Amino acid sequence: MAGTAVVKALVASLLLGSGASASPLVKRQTTLTLDGVQEQALANAYKVLDGTLSDGLNRSTSCNKDTVAVRKEFGDLTKEERKAYTTAVNCILKAPSKLPAGQYPGAKSRYDDFVVVHMNMTPSVHATANFMHWHRYYIWAYETALRTECGYEGYQPYWNWAKYKDLVNSPIFNGDEWSMGGNGDPIGPHAGMSVGPGQTLPGGPGGGCISEGPFTNLTIRLGPIASTMDPKLNIKPNPRADGFGDNPRCHRRDVSNFFTESYLRPQDLLSHITSNKAIGTFQDSLQASNTNNLAVLHIAGHFSIWGDPGGDVYVSPAEPAFWLHHSQLDRHWWMWAMYQEKEIKSRTSMYEGGTHWLIPNSPRGKSTDEQELNVAAPPVTKMATPQAKRRRLNEATKTLQKPFKSPFRTPLKPSIGDDPPSSDPPELHTPARKVSETNINTARNIAPTSHYAQHSTTAEPSTRPLPTPATSKVTARVSKTFVSRPNTTTPLRPASKKTASKPSVAREIMQLRNEIQMLTQAQTLATSTKDDDLVMLIDKWRTASRAAAEELFGSTRDRVNRMGGVGAWKEREKESKERQMQWDKEEMEAEREKMEKAKESGDVSEEEYDRYAEMDSEREKGDEEKETFKCADDDSFTMDMMLKTLNIDLKLIGYNKEAQRWDG
């Protein structure tokens, strides 16, 4: 029953709109509008619930129009509903942290647990294949905590970007007791922020501490790591390089109408939905642009709020409005996937991209990739399915196809304030709120987040090998996204006028790879012919490669140290590989079982089965020999470790591992 409740919560987004009629009947339109996209997506959602979708998707039998839950646009909530939401947020802000004492000194509250998880996961959930999928799961986990730990009876609201041209005076940020708090106090003229050549976000009308609304007394403790505010404001630095130290300071905002008047308009959202046909271009353009980063929706939403911590990619969830912005991002993805009936099956089963935004050529995302939430995930009971805290990438959209069997336990009684969460059995008689025509019409602007139906999981399902078109590659343009590397100048952090801009880690890696590629090609030529000029070029490129490696090494070593040293880094690598081996083992066993059944039924001949068995045995043996784990005895991060991680031949570049120096 707990699983059914989760499905109800997740499918709720299917019944929401952007401001148009929520009727399941879509009127013919000569010109497609954003409201038209919402209407079409909503109509298709009804078909999913009714089992009348024509694309062949398998459907859940437990979810229908009478049992789904509803996520609403924040401004469409009644004052009482808005108050209930902010009360629940304040509750989780006061509840104690579940993280190990002393490990993260700045994490004092249950809310901080979610911030810490995001800080740790930032490089592996931005500009990656799982960007939208992981955040869907993350938002759902936060929503679940509000409901099960703080007695919230509603669902996570979202902020419809296109609804408020005057965002400063909107119901979200007008500062009354039913809002998400006001803007920061005015601090007068202050510097803006460069997001690319000739692309500048001007300073807004706020910038100071928040003094109005339900979060007036909110103290920010974690971070900053990558602050983007005017340096003259002297945002207090964190006592620890990794940003996890206790750093109490006020909550700042610099809300402005810059983006809502120029880049978050209905026509901008419509264009993004209709002009991108593949998931790779859709999600890449959602996060970065080769021409104008001001027009990037993910960036525009975050920096409409800005401030501290809202403008820090690592610590941004510490801003309570973060969850409204990312719920809208989730909704935007859902509308794209659902508005064309003939595309639903493919768009809800595709994902694309790498697995680490700092490494452009990182391994491609797979359906078996684990999505880490740690203590942010709900409690776990019997683990008959993949761990709740580490769910597979392909599980976020499965609620569109079959009931989600939840491994999560829902406490019977919510924990309020400082009381610890209940571990009682789940309450079996709590149905989701019924969605009648009245409910739907009241919730006209409720976003039909396709993801809400997929929120209990982590991502979109796929049974196909992951393609790797160039559009999905996380190249050096990552430095243009909302993701900014700490302590360096990036397109989102203005460069000092006195010093040259330091390239991002992604750009440093790309530069090193380019040098290595040229060196490899030259070395290959040199083995077949002798040419004095070629030898000189090899020496030149080897020198350039070493210089690029030295520059990258400094940045990488700092990051490893912030992770807790080489021991902690290698331990994480070991755990990750062991988990992947377990996933691979499960898949091999399933494949083996399938072949055995095929042999018994006569679909596979004895000869074919024997060949498979031999190949399977060799593959298993190879995996066992390949994967050996050894953690470091010290915390020394060395050049050869980094080069090995990047698959760079030490002999080619000329590095002596034993002497820990360059040859020659």
XYZ file of C-alpha atoms in Angstrom:
664
model
C 0.000 0.000 0.000
C 2.902 2.341 0.688
C 4.009 1.760 -2.891
C 0.534 2.674 -4.159
C 0.653 5.908 -2.193
C 3.974 6.750 -3.783
C 2.598 6.122 -7.248
C -0.329 8.380 -6.499
C 2.062 11.089 -5.463
C 4.192 10.616 -8.527
C 1.440 10.551 -11.130
C -0.029 13.722 -9.673
C 1.976 15.878 -11.999
C 0.157 14.344 -14.917
C -2.944 16.290 -13.990
C -1.462 19.721 -13.819
C -1.400 22.651 -16.216
C 0.357 25.874 -17.083
C -2.716 28.035 -16.927
C -4.922 26.552 -19.615
C -8.065 24.505 -19.225
C -7.415 21.169 -17.545
C -10.095 19.379 -19.536
C -8.929 16.080 -21.011
C -10.337 17.197 -24.360
C -7.877 19.213 -26.421
C -9.286 21.795 -28.801
C -7.800 22.001 -32.259
C -5.380 24.886 -32.529
C -4.007 26.495 -35.644
C -0.943 27.783 -33.797
C 0.651 25.799 -31.005
C 1.059 27.722 -27.756
C 2.603 26.834 -24.417
C -0.894 26.349 -23.033
C -1.611 24.130 -26.024
C 1.416 21.987 -25.218
C 0.192 21.689 -21.643
C -3.305 20.730 -22.810
C -1.968 18.066 -25.130
C 0.343 16.670 -22.460
C -2.531 16.642 -19.995
C -4.843 14.896 -22.438
C -2.199 12.241 -23.027
C -1.803 11.884 -19.275
C -5.504 11.081 -19.054
C -5.009 8.479 -21.753
C -2.226 6.935 -19.703
C -4.526 6.796 -16.699
C -7.421 5.439 -18.766
C -5.264 2.901 -20.564
C -6.199 4.323 -23.965
C -2.793 5.567 -25.108
C -2.086 4.314 -28.614
C 1.692 3.982 -28.356
C 1.845 0.547 -26.759
C 3.093 1.521 -23.311
C 2.316 -0.879 -20.494
C 0.162 0.915 -17.960
C -0.431 0.808 -14.255
C -3.740 -0.625 -13.125
C -3.655 1.053 -9.712
C -3.549 4.700 -10.833
C -6.517 6.518 -12.304
C -8.118 9.939 -12.331
C -9.680 9.309 -8.929
C -6.522 8.220 -7.135
C -3.750 10.458 -8.438
C -2.295 13.257 -6.353
C -1.745 16.815 -7.570
C 1.218 19.135 -7.586
C 0.202 22.767 -7.900
C 1.786 26.005 -8.997
C 2.671 27.955 -5.842
C 0.516 30.939 -6.783
C -2.491 28.654 -7.311
C -2.335 27.337 -3.766
C -4.763 28.888 -1.315
C -3.226 30.993 1.426
C -3.838 28.137 3.832
C -2.063 25.690 1.509
C 0.905 28.017 1.070
C 1.126 28.456 4.821
C 1.009 24.700 5.345
C 3.892 24.264 2.922
C 6.172 26.903 4.465
C 5.325 25.574 7.934
C 6.491 22.129 6.852
C 9.696 23.618 5.424
C 10.349 25.413 8.710
C 9.702 22.119 10.484
C 12.369 20.291 8.506
C 14.699 23.262 8.989
C 14.417 22.684 12.750
C 14.485 18.879 12.789
C 17.895 17.357 13.669
C 20.306 16.116 11.031
C 20.663 12.388 10.379
C 24.256 12.693 9.197
C 27.107 11.296 11.331
C 27.988 13.783 14.061
C 31.126 15.753 13.265
C 31.478 14.635 9.660
C 29.703 17.718 8.320
C 29.919 20.398 11.054
C 27.709 22.817 9.116
C 24.840 20.329 8.797
C 22.671 21.048 11.817
C 19.196 20.232 10.516
C 17.344 17.591 8.550
C 17.080 20.175 5.779
C 20.869 20.449 5.741
C 21.043 16.713 5.001
C 19.571 17.421 1.576
C 22.028 20.264 0.996
C 25.020 18.071 1.883
C 23.875 15.363 -0.523
C 23.671 17.916 -3.345
C 27.087 19.355 -2.466
C 28.632 15.900 -2.660
C 26.806 14.929 -5.841
C 27.097 18.171 -7.842
C 29.830 17.077 -10.305
C 28.057 13.814 -11.115
C 24.503 15.156 -11.513
C 25.049 18.294 -13.629
C 25.796 18.320 -17.356
C 25.376 14.549 -17.191
C 22.974 11.907 -18.481
C 21.223 11.811 -15.113
C 20.831 15.569 -14.560
C 17.043 15.627 -14.808
C 16.569 12.066 -13.582
C 18.572 12.482 -10.389
C 16.928 15.804 -9.540
C 13.504 14.234 -10.040
C 14.306 11.596 -7.468
C 15.898 14.242 -5.213
C 12.791 16.461 -5.273
C 10.528 13.503 -4.581
C 12.667 12.484 -1.594
C 12.422 16.029 -0.192
C 8.668 16.057 -0.736
C 8.438 12.695 1.018
C 10.376 14.037 4.007
C 7.993 17.003 4.293
C 5.015 14.661 4.255
C 6.281 11.834 6.461
C 8.493 13.733 8.891
C 6.672 17.045 9.206
C 3.016 16.167 8.643
C 2.616 18.074 5.373
C -0.530 16.891 3.591
C 0.080 18.546 0.238
C 2.658 17.942 -2.470
C 5.694 19.873 -3.652
C 4.562 23.078 -5.430
C 6.396 24.480 -8.417
C 7.095 27.922 -9.851
C 5.771 28.356 -13.389
C 8.545 30.503 -14.869
C 6.292 31.982 -17.544
C 3.541 33.058 -15.163
C 5.128 36.041 -13.405
C 6.657 38.807 -15.464
C 6.960 40.798 -12.235
C 8.630 38.107 -10.154
C 9.660 40.489 -7.373
C 6.013 41.190 -6.518
C 4.693 37.709 -7.259
C 2.985 35.533 -4.626
C 6.268 33.640 -4.375
C 8.559 36.533 -3.397
C 6.303 39.406 -2.291
C 7.349 38.896 1.328
C 3.950 38.346 2.930
C 3.343 35.532 5.409
C 1.994 33.260 2.660
C 5.004 33.696 0.345
C 8.398 32.008 0.175
C 9.814 35.132 1.771
C 10.719 38.486 0.299
C 13.670 39.753 -1.657
C 16.902 40.614 0.093
C 17.084 44.090 1.582
C 18.321 46.692 -0.937
C 22.071 47.235 -0.782
C 22.317 49.820 -3.543
C 24.255 49.461 -6.788
C 26.348 46.297 -6.929
C 28.215 44.302 -9.530
C 26.447 41.868 -11.792
C 27.846 38.643 -13.155
C 29.292 37.581 -16.488
C 27.902 34.345 -17.908
C 29.790 34.518 -21.185
C 31.375 36.950 -23.655
C 29.173 40.017 -23.783
C 26.578 38.310 -21.561
C 26.107 40.038 -18.221
C 23.472 39.615 -15.556
C 23.018 43.006 -13.867
C 22.753 43.351 -10.121
C 19.166 43.242 -8.899
C 17.135 45.415 -6.525
C 17.994 43.301 -3.476
C 21.230 41.594 -2.510
C 20.960 41.907 1.251
C 19.574 39.710 4.007
C 15.916 38.677 3.905
C 13.779 40.505 6.450
C 10.247 39.563 5.354
C 8.258 36.355 5.189
C 8.333 32.917 6.807
C 12.112 32.417 6.476
C 13.240 35.714 7.986
C 15.348 34.037 10.668
C 16.877 31.378 8.427
C 20.597 30.939 9.082
C 22.737 29.526 6.274
C 25.601 27.385 7.587
C 27.001 25.321 4.716
C 29.198 26.804 1.988
C 29.867 28.931 0.147
C 31.882 26.933 -2.362
C 31.285 28.807 -5.612
C 29.705 32.112 -4.637
C 28.672 34.311 -7.560
C 27.748 37.469 -5.661
C 29.661 40.742 -5.770
C 32.962 40.152 -3.906
C 32.527 43.554 -2.268
C 29.655 42.079 -0.244
C 32.268 40.020 1.604
C 30.255 36.820 1.858
C 31.777 34.993 4.797
C 34.092 32.185 3.558
C 33.669 28.676 4.902
C 36.275 27.530 7.447
C 36.752 24.347 5.412
C 37.851 24.158 1.792
C 35.113 21.627 1.012
C 32.388 23.981 2.279
C 31.092 21.602 4.970
C 32.285 23.671 7.925
C 29.878 25.560 10.187
C 29.623 29.025 8.662
C 26.562 30.850 10.088
C 25.421 33.840 8.042
C 22.216 35.475 6.886
C 20.102 34.288 3.969
C 20.550 36.656 1.001
C 18.519 37.079 -2.174
C 18.743 39.314 -5.203
C 15.443 38.552 -6.957
C 14.940 40.503 -10.182
C 12.680 40.558 -13.230
C 15.606 40.426 -15.651
C 14.993 36.850 -16.800
C 11.202 36.747 -16.478
C 10.927 39.775 -18.768
C 13.426 38.518 -21.340
C 14.146 34.778 -21.273
C 11.489 32.954 -19.237
C 8.527 34.079 -21.319
C 5.914 31.640 -22.675
C 7.383 31.826 -26.177
C 10.851 30.974 -24.836
C 9.617 27.865 -23.046
C 7.521 26.835 -26.047
C 10.478 27.194 -28.389
C 12.676 25.039 -26.188
C 10.068 22.277 -25.995
C 9.217 22.185 -29.693
C 12.664 22.754 -31.219
C 14.494 19.901 -29.482
C 13.604 16.436 -30.720
C 16.241 14.365 -28.905
C 16.918 14.108 -25.186
C 20.567 15.054 -25.728
C 19.859 18.440 -27.280
C 16.908 19.016 -24.957
C 18.856 18.574 -21.734
C 22.085 20.149 -23.007
C 20.309 23.313 -24.123
C 18.467 23.320 -20.813
C 21.819 23.733 -19.049
C 24.172 25.547 -21.422
C 24.404 27.460 -24.673
C 27.137 28.077 -27.199
C 25.724 31.510 -27.974
C 23.839 33.009 -25.023
C 23.866 31.543 -21.527
C 21.372 34.162 -20.366
C 18.739 32.280 -22.386
C 19.426 28.951 -20.655
C 16.340 28.033 -18.609
C 18.144 26.251 -15.769
C 20.487 29.196 -15.296
C 17.698 31.755 -15.704
C 15.596 30.177 -12.969
C 18.420 29.979 -10.452
C 19.671 33.489 -11.089
C 16.228 35.025 -10.997
C 16.583 34.258 -7.274
C 20.387 34.542 -6.996
C 21.884 35.556 -3.657
C 23.628 33.389 -1.083
C 23.205 30.429 -1.183
C 20.903 30.579 -4.240
C 23.692 31.550 -6.639
C 26.084 28.791 -5.558
C 25.610 25.646 -7.660
C 26.813 23.381 -4.879
C 24.842 24.885 -1.993
C 21.800 26.212 -3.892
C 19.307 23.759 -2.259
C 19.846 25.697 0.982
C 17.635 28.326 -0.709
C 14.029 27.182 0.032
C 12.854 28.422 -3.393
C 15.270 25.952 -5.050
C 12.628 23.232 -4.823
C 10.012 25.306 -6.650
C 12.444 26.059 -9.464
C 13.546 22.455 -9.942
C 9.972 21.184 -9.742
C 9.210 23.465 -12.688
C 12.283 22.143 -14.478
C 10.869 18.674 -13.914
C 7.495 19.791 -15.236
C 9.107 21.297 -18.334
C 10.751 17.952 -19.065
C 7.417 16.173 -18.590
C 5.617 18.466 -21.030
C 8.322 17.822 -23.621
C 8.004 14.053 -23.189
C 4.201 13.883 -23.110
C 2.702 16.460 -25.466
C 3.070 14.392 -28.661
C 1.337 11.046 -28.276
C 3.395 9.297 -30.936
C 6.632 10.359 -29.191
C 5.727 9.405 -25.615
C 7.072 5.881 -25.710
C 10.470 6.926 -27.035
C 10.823 10.134 -25.029
C 10.062 8.407 -21.744
C 12.709 5.790 -22.458
C 15.718 7.840 -23.513
C 18.646 9.437 -21.785
C 21.979 10.685 -23.041
C 25.297 12.064 -21.855
C 28.337 11.402 -19.715
C 28.616 10.683 -16.013
C 30.857 13.514 -14.757
C 30.805 17.171 -15.742
C 34.500 17.648 -14.993
C 35.493 14.899 -17.419
C 34.228 15.571 -20.962
C 34.925 12.012 -22.107
C 33.572 10.334 -18.986
C 31.765 6.983 -19.403
C 28.297 7.293 -20.922
C 25.287 7.009 -18.651
C 23.651 3.582 -18.483
C 20.296 2.319 -17.288
C 22.045 0.501 -14.438
C 23.841 3.577 -13.083
C 23.093 4.072 -9.401
C 21.634 7.356 -8.205
C 22.924 8.240 -4.751
C 20.777 10.065 -2.174
C 22.273 8.767 1.072
C 20.355 10.057 4.117
C 18.085 12.174 1.923
C 16.297 9.012 0.799
C 13.321 7.737 2.805
C 13.894 4.874 5.287
C 14.433 1.418 3.834
C 12.723 -1.811 4.831
C 13.025 -5.112 2.960
C 15.403 -4.704 0.060
C 13.682 -6.808 -2.577
C 14.427 -4.104 -5.131
C 17.563 -1.993 -5.692
C 18.435 0.080 -2.647
C 16.245 3.091 -2.110
C 19.233 5.279 -1.464
C 20.910 4.111 -4.673
C 18.325 3.556 -7.368
C 19.058 2.808 -11.002
C 18.940 5.484 -13.673
C 16.147 3.801 -15.630
C 13.559 3.853 -12.837
C 12.215 7.393 -12.920
C 9.579 6.850 -15.578
C 8.557 3.317 -14.728
C 5.441 4.532 -12.948
C 4.074 5.300 -16.396
C 4.330 1.616 -17.224
C 3.638 -0.417 -14.105
C 2.945 0.050 -10.394
C 6.009 1.169 -8.492
C 6.730 -1.371 -5.768
C 8.111 0.890 -3.113
C 10.870 -0.379 -0.844
C 10.328 2.689 1.313
C 8.677 2.655 4.713
C 6.302 5.484 5.541
C 6.164 6.387 9.261
C 2.729 6.068 10.806
C 3.031 9.317 12.711
C 4.900 12.312 11.344
C 7.773 13.693 13.365
C 7.427 17.350 14.225
C 10.182 19.648 15.363
C 13.013 17.871 17.119
C 11.272 14.536 17.587
C 13.068 11.688 15.799
C 11.325 10.131 12.799
C 8.929 7.323 13.571
C 9.830 3.785 12.580
C 6.307 2.446 12.923
C 4.770 0.371 10.122
C 3.160 2.269 7.269
C -0.323 3.640 7.660
C -2.496 1.638 5.295
C -5.622 3.752 5.195
C -4.359 7.073 3.845
C -5.567 7.491 0.252
C -4.218 10.294 -1.890
C -6.480 13.255 -2.340
C -9.156 12.662 -4.954
C -8.799 14.731 -8.077
C -12.221 15.723 -9.299
C -13.065 18.105 -12.097
C -13.308 20.806 -9.437
C -9.809 20.026 -8.218
C -8.454 20.127 -11.740
C -10.097 23.417 -12.645
C -8.837 24.931 -9.425
C -5.358 23.762 -10.321
C -5.260 25.180 -13.805
C -1.656 26.249 -13.552
C -0.506 23.091 -11.884
C 2.392 21.823 -13.876
C 1.875 18.488 -15.486
C 5.296 17.293 -14.398
C 5.775 14.135 -16.288
C 8.274 13.432 -13.680
C 5.883 13.465 -10.849
C 4.671 10.195 -12.182
C 8.276 9.251 -12.139
C 9.438 10.990 -8.999
C 9.537 7.923 -6.811
C 12.328 6.630 -8.894
C 15.292 8.137 -10.561
C 15.179 8.387 -14.282
C 13.734 7.347 -17.541
C 13.766 3.683 -18.582
C 15.615 2.356 -21.562
C 16.335 -1.111 -22.845
C 18.497 0.125 -25.681
C 22.255 0.695 -25.718
C 23.014 4.299 -24.917
C 23.769 6.247 -28.095
C 26.502 8.853 -28.059
C 25.699 11.647 -30.506
C 27.966 14.643 -30.443
C 25.145 16.788 -29.140
C 25.212 15.012 -25.803
C 28.910 15.198 -25.165
C 29.879 17.192 -22.125
C 32.644 19.244 -23.657
C 34.530 22.251 -22.440
C 31.326 24.234 -22.730
C 30.450 22.827 -19.317
C 32.291 25.830 -17.987
C 29.434 27.934 -19.374
C 26.734 26.187 -17.388
C 25.392 26.901 -13.941
C 28.042 24.472 -12.712
C 31.048 26.514 -11.601
C 34.306 25.153 -10.302
C 35.214 26.425 -6.810
C 37.957 28.988 -6.424
C 38.330 29.600 -10.151
C 37.041 32.131 -12.606
C 34.273 30.715 -14.785
C 31.699 32.291 -17.084
C 29.439 32.522 -14.032
C 32.071 34.207 -11.879
C 33.481 37.474 -13.193
C 37.195 37.444 -13.757
C 39.372 39.890 -11.916
C 40.451 42.761 -14.072
C 43.995 42.355 -12.814
C 44.409 38.647 -13.479
C 43.719 36.452 -16.457
C 40.828 34.033 -16.233
C 41.902 30.548 -15.162
C 40.379 27.780 -17.292
C 37.896 25.358 -15.770
C 38.913 21.810 -14.897
C 36.864 20.579 -17.842
C 38.804 22.854 -20.166
C 42.103 21.783 -18.577
C 41.222 18.137 -19.152
C 40.219 18.845 -22.736
C 43.466 20.701 -23.342
C 45.489 17.798 -21.943
C 43.582 15.279 -24.045
C 44.176 17.342 -27.188
C 47.901 17.490 -26.501
C 48.008 13.747 -25.818
C 46.111 13.024 -29.031
C 48.619 14.968 -31.108
C 51.496 13.347 -29.256
C 50.069 9.876 -29.898
C 49.630 10.548 -33.600
C 53.157 11.869 -33.909
C 54.567 8.938 -31.968
C 52.769 6.518 -34.285
C 54.291 8.202 -37.323
C 57.718 8.160 -35.725
C 57.672 4.376 -35.398
C 57.379 3.987 -39.166
C 59.736 6.698 -40.333
C 62.650 8.771 -39.139
C 62.287 12.508 -39.481
C 64.240 15.067 -37.486
C 61.408 17.594 -37.733
C 58.932 15.001 -36.508
C 61.152 14.164 -33.542
C 61.274 17.847 -32.655
C 57.486 18.055 -32.871
C 57.145 15.026 -30.604
C 59.350 16.710 -28.009
C 57.305 19.893 -28.364
C 53.961 18.134 -27.907
C 55.295 16.045 -25.029
C 56.399 19.242 -23.293
C 52.982 20.823 -23.918
C 51.239 17.699 -22.619
C 53.300 17.772 -19.445
C 52.519 21.442 -18.886
C 48.799 20.761 -19.315
C 49.054 17.800 -16.935
C 50.823 19.904 -14.286
C 48.116 22.569 -14.462
C 45.354 19.991 -14.207
C 47.129 18.138 -11.404
C 47.004 21.137 -9.075
C 43.244 21.519 -9.478
C 42.585 17.781 -9.214
C 44.727 17.358 -6.108
C 42.814 20.138 -4.355
C 39.536 18.398 -5.156
C 40.775 15.036 -3.908
C 41.898 16.667 -0.664
C 38.479 18.239 -0.228
C 36.958 14.785 -0.649
C 38.968 13.581 2.357
C 42.238 12.531 0.742
C 43.323 9.692 -1.476
C 42.162 7.048 0.977
C 38.604 8.368 0.894
C 38.758 8.876 -2.870
C 39.967 5.341 -3.556
C 37.460 3.927 -1.108
C 34.686 5.628 -3.069
C 36.133 4.291 -6.311
C 36.257 0.825 -4.807
C 32.677 0.974 -3.567
C 31.467 2.300 -6.897
C 33.205 -0.471 -8.833
C 31.955 -3.129 -6.451
C 28.392 -1.876 -6.834
C 28.759 -1.853 -10.606
C 30.115 -5.394 -10.517
C 27.087 -6.452 -8.512
C 24.754 -4.882 -11.083
C 26.677 -6.590 -13.902
C 26.543 -9.889 -12.070
C 22.770 -9.628 -11.701
C 22.392 -8.884 -15.401
C 24.656 -11.793 -16.350
C 22.619 -14.127 -14.162
C 19.394 -12.913 -15.766
C 20.900 -13.383 -19.227
C 22.127 -16.857 -18.276
C 18.682 -17.818 -17.004
C 17.119 -16.545 -20.215
C 19.491 -18.662 -22.313
C 18.784 -21.747 -20.227
C 15.050 -21.309 -20.742
C 15.606 -20.803 -24.456
C 17.618 -24.020 -24.551
C 14.871 -25.933 -22.734
C 12.204 -24.620 -25.101
C 14.280 -25.429 -28.146
C 14.699 -21.818 -29.246
C 18.479 -22.187 -28.881
C 20.448 -25.195 -30.116
C 22.922 -27.138 -27.970
C 25.779 -25.791 -30.066
C 24.649 -22.175 -29.661
C 24.174 -22.660 -25.940
C 27.648 -24.191 -25.549
C 29.206 -21.242 -27.383
C 27.326 -18.841 -25.128
C 28.366 -20.758 -21.996
C 32.012 -20.642 -23.063
C 31.867 -16.911 -23.777
C 30.021 -16.295 -20.519
C 32.670 -18.193 -18.569
C 35.483 -16.239 -20.196
C 33.698 -12.944 -19.552
C 33.142 -13.773 -15.890
C 36.752 -14.853 -15.481
C 37.960 -11.676 -17.156
C 35.858 -9.515 -14.863
C 37.268 -11.238 -11.799
C 40.845 -10.750 -12.972
C 40.230 -7.163 -14.033
C 38.663 -5.883 -10.829
C 41.069 -5.853 -7.908
C 40.729 -3.177 -5.282
C 43.384 -1.747 -3.059
C 42.945 1.369 -0.994
C 45.844 3.745 -0.416
C 47.727 3.597 2.859
C 48.376 7.326 2.794
C 46.751 10.503 1.551
C 49.257 11.338 -1.184
C 47.654 12.066 -4.514
C 50.278 11.606 -7.201
C 50.631 12.538 -10.839
C 50.589 8.913 -12.007
C 47.240 8.370 -10.242
C 45.677 11.218 -12.176
C 47.198 10.129 -15.491
C 46.030 6.562 -14.930
C 42.495 7.782 -14.163
C 42.514 9.636 -17.496
C 43.865 6.518 -19.285
C 47.059 8.308 -20.320
C 50.054 6.092 -21.064
C 52.856 7.016 -18.641
C 55.497 5.919 -21.123
C 53.992 8.021 -23.897
C 53.954 11.222 -21.873
C 57.239 10.303 -20.191
C 56.393 10.062 -16.498
C 58.480 7.946 -14.106
C 56.119 6.470 -11.516
C 58.858 5.193 -9.208
C 60.789 8.458 -9.165
C 57.596 10.565 -9.326
C 59.053 12.904 -11.931
C 59.150 13.552 -15.660
C 61.770 11.667 -17.660
C 64.407 13.585 -19.558
